[in-house]
PDB file of C-alpha atoms in Angstrom:
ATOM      1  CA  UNK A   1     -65.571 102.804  39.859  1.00 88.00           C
ATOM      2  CA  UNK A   2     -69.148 104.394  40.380  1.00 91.00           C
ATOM      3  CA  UNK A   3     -69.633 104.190  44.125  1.00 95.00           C
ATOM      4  CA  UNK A   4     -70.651 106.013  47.197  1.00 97.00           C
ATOM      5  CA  UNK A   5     -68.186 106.060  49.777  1.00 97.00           C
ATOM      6  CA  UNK A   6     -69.116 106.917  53.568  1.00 97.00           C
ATOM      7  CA  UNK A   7     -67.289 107.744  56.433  1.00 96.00           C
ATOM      8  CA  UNK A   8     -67.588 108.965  60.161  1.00 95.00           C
ATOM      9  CA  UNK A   9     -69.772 107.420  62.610  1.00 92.00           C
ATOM     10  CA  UNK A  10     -68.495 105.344  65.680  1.00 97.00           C
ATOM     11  CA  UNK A  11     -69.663 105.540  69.633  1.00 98.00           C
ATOM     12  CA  UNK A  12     -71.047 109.016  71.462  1.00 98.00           C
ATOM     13  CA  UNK A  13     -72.732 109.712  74.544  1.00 98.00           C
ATOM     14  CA  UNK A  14     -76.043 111.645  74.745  1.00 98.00           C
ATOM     15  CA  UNK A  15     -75.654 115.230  73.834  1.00 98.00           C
ATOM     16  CA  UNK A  16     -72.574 114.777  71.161  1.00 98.00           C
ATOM     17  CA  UNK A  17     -71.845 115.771  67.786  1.00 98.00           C
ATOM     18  CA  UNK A  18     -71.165 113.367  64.894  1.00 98.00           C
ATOM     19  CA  UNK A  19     -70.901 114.368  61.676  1.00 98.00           C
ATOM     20  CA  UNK A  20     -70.801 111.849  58.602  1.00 98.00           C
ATOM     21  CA  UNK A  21     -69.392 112.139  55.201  1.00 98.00           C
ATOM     22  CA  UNK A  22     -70.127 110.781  51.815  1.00 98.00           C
ATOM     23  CA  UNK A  23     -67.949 110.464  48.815  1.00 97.00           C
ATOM     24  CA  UNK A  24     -68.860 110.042  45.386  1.00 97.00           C
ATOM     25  CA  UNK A  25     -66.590 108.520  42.414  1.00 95.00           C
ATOM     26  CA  UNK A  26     -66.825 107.808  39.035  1.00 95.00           C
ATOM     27  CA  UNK A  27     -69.879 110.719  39.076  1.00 95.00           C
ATOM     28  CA  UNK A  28     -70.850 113.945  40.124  1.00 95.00           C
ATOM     29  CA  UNK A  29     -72.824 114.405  43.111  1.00 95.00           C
ATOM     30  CA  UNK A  30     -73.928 118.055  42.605  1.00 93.00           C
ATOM     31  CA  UNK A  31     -75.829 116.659  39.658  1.00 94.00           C
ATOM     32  CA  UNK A  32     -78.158 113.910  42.173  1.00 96.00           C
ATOM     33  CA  UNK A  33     -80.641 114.084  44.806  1.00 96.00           C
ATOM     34  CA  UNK A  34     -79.152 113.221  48.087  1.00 96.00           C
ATOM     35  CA  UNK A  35     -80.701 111.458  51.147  1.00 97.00           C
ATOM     36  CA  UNK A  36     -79.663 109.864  54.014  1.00 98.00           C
ATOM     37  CA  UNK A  37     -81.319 106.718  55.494  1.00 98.00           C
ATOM     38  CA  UNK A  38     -80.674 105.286  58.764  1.00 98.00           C
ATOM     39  CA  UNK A  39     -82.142 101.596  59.829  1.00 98.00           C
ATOM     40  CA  UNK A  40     -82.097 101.198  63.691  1.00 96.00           C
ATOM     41  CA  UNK A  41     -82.086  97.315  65.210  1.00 91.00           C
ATOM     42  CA  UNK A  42     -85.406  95.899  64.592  1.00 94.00           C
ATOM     43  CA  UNK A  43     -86.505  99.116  62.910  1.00 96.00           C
ATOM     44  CA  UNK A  44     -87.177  99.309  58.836  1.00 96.00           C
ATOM     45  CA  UNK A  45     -84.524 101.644  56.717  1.00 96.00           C
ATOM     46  CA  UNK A  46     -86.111 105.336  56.894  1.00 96.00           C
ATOM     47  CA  UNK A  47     -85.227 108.167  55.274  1.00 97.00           C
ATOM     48  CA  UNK A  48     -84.364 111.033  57.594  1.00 97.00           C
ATOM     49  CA  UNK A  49     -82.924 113.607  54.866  1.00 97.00           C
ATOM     50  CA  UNK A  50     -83.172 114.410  51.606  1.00 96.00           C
ATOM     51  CA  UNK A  51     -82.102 117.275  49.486  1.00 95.00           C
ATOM     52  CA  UNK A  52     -82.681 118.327  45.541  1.00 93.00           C
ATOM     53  CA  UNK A  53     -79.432 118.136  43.445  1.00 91.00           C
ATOM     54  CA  UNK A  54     -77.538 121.057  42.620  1.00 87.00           C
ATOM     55  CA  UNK A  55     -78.277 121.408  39.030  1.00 84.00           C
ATOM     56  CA  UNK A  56     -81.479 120.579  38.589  1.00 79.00           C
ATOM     57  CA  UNK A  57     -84.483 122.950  38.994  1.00 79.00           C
ATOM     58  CA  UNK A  58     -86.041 121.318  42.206  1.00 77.00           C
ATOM     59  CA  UNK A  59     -85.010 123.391  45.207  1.00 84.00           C
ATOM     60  CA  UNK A  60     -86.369 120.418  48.159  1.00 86.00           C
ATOM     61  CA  UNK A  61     -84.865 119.612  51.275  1.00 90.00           C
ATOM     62  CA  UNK A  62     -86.619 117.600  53.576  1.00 93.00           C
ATOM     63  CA  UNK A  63     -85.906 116.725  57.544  1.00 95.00           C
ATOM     64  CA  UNK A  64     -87.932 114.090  59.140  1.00 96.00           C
ATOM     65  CA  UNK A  65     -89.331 115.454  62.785  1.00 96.00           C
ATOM     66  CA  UNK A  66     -86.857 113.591  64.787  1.00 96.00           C
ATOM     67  CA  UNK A  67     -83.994 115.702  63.483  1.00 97.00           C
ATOM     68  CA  UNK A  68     -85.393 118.813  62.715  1.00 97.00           C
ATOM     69  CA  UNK A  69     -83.259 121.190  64.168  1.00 96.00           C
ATOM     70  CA  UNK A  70     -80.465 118.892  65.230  1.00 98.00           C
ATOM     71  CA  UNK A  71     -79.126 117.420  61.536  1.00 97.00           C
ATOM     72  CA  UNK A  72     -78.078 119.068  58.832  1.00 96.00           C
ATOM     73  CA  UNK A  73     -77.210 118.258  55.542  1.00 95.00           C
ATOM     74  CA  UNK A  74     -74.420 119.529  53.473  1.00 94.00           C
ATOM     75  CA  UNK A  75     -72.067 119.721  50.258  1.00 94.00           C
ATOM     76  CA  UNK A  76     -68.822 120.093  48.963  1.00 94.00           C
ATOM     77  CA  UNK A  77     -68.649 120.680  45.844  1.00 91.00           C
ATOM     78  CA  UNK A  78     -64.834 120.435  45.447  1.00 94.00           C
ATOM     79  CA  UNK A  79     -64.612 117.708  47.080  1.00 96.00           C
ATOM     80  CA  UNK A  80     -67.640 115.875  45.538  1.00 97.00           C
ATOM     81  CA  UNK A  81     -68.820 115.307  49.082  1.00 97.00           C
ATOM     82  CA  UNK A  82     -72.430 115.640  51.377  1.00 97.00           C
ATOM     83  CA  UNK A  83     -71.788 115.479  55.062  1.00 97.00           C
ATOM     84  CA  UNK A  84     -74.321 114.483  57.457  1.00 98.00           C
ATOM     85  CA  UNK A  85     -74.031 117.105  60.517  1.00 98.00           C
ATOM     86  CA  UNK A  86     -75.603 115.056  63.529  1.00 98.00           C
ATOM     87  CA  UNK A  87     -75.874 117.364  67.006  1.00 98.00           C
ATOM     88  CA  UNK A  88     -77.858 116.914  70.092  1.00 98.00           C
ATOM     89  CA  UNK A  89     -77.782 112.999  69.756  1.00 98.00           C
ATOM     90  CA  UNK A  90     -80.081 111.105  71.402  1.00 98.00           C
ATOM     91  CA  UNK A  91     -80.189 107.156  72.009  1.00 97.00           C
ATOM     92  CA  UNK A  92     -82.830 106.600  69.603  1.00 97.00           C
ATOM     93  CA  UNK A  93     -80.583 107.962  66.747  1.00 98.00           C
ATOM     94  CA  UNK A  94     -78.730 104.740  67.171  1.00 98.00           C
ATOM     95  CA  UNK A  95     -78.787 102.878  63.605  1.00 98.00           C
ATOM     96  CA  UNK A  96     -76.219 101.942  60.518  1.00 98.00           C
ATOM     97  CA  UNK A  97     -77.015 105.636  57.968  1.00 98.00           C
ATOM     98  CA  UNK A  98     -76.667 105.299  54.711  1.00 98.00           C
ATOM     99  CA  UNK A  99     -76.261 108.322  51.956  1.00 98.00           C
ATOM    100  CA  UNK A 100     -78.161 107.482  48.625  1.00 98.00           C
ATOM    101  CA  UNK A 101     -77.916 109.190  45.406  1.00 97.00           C
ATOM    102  CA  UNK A 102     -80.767 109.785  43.058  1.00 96.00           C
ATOM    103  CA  UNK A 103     -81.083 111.386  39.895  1.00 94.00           C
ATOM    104  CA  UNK A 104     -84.690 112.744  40.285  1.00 91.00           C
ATOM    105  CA  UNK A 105     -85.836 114.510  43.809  1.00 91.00           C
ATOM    106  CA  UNK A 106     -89.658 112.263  43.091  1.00 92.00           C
ATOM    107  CA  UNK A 107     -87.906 109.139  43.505  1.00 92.00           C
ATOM    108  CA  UNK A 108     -87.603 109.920  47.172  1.00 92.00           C
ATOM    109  CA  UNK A 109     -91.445 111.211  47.228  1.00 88.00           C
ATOM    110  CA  UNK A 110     -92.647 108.127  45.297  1.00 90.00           C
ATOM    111  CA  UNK A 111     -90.422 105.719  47.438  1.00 88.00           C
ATOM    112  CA  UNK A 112     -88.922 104.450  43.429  1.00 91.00           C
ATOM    113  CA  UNK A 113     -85.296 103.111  43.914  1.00 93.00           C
ATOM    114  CA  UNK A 114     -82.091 104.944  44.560  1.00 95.00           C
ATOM    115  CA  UNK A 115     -79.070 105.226  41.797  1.00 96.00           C
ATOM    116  CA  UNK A 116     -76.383 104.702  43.765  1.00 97.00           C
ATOM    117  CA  UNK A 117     -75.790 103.724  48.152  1.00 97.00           C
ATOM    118  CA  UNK A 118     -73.272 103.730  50.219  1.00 97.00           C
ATOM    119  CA  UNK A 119     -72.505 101.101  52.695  1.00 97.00           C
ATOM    120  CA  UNK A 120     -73.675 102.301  55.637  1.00 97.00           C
ATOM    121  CA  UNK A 121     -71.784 103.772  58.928  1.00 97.00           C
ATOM    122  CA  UNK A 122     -72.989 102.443  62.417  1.00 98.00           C
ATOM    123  CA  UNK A 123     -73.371 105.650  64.987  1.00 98.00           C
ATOM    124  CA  UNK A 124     -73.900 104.304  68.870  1.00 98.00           C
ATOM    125  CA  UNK A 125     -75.367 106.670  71.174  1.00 98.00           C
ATOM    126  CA  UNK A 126     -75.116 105.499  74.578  1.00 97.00           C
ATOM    127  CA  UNK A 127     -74.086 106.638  78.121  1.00 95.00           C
TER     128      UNK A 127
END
C-alpha cells in the first residue's frame, strides 16, 4: 500500500524537544520533495518545511521564520524515513503536522497538490 505513515508527537512543555517521523511504503521517498505542514486550531494548514528530493537536480530547502533555527528536517535513507526535529518549542507551535510527498520541488512554490500525506500527528505545547 502507497502511504505515508507518521509518528511522534504528543504533549511538551515550553522549551522541549519533539521530534516526528515519517514513513513511506509502497515508494521511495529519496525520489520526492518533502514538506511538512502543520494546521493550528482556527489557523489554515501552512507549510513550515520543505526540502528537494534526493535524486532530482533541485537542491531547495525551505524553513518558514517561525522555525528557523529551531526545526530541522531530515532523512533516512535506509529506512525510507524524514524526521521532523522540533527544539525550543513554543505554545504557538501547537497544531496536528503533517509530512507530504511531492514529486516536483514547484509544486510546493506554486501551491499545486501534494502526491502523497500522511495523517497528521497532534504536538501540545503547554505549561
Amino acid at each position: 500500500q502507497v502511504q505515508l505513515v507518521q509518528s511522534g508527537g504528543g504533549a511538551v512543555q515550553p522549551g522541549d524537544s519533539l521530534r516526528l517521523s515519517c514513513a513511506a511504503s509502497g515508494f521511495t521517498l529519496d525520489d520526492y520533495a518533502i514538506g511538512w505542514f502543520r494546521q493550528a486550531p482556527g489557523k489554515e494548514r501552512e507549510r513550515i518545511v520543505s526540502i528537494s528530493s534526493v535524486t532530482g537536480r533541485d537542491r531547495m530547502a525551505e524553513y518558514t521564520d517561525s522555525v528557523k533555527g529551531r526545526f530541522t528536517v531530515s532523512r533516512d535513507n535506509a529506512k525510507n524515513k524524514v524526521y521532523l526535529q522540533m527544539n525550543s518549542l513554543k505554545t504557538e507551535d501547537t497544531a496536528v503536522y503533517y509530512c507530504a510527498a511531492v514529486k516536483s520541488y514547484f509544486n510546493f512554490i506554486i501551491g499545486a497538490e501534494m502526491d502523497y500525506w500522511g495523517k497528521g500527528t497532534l504536538v501540545i505545547v503547554s505549561s
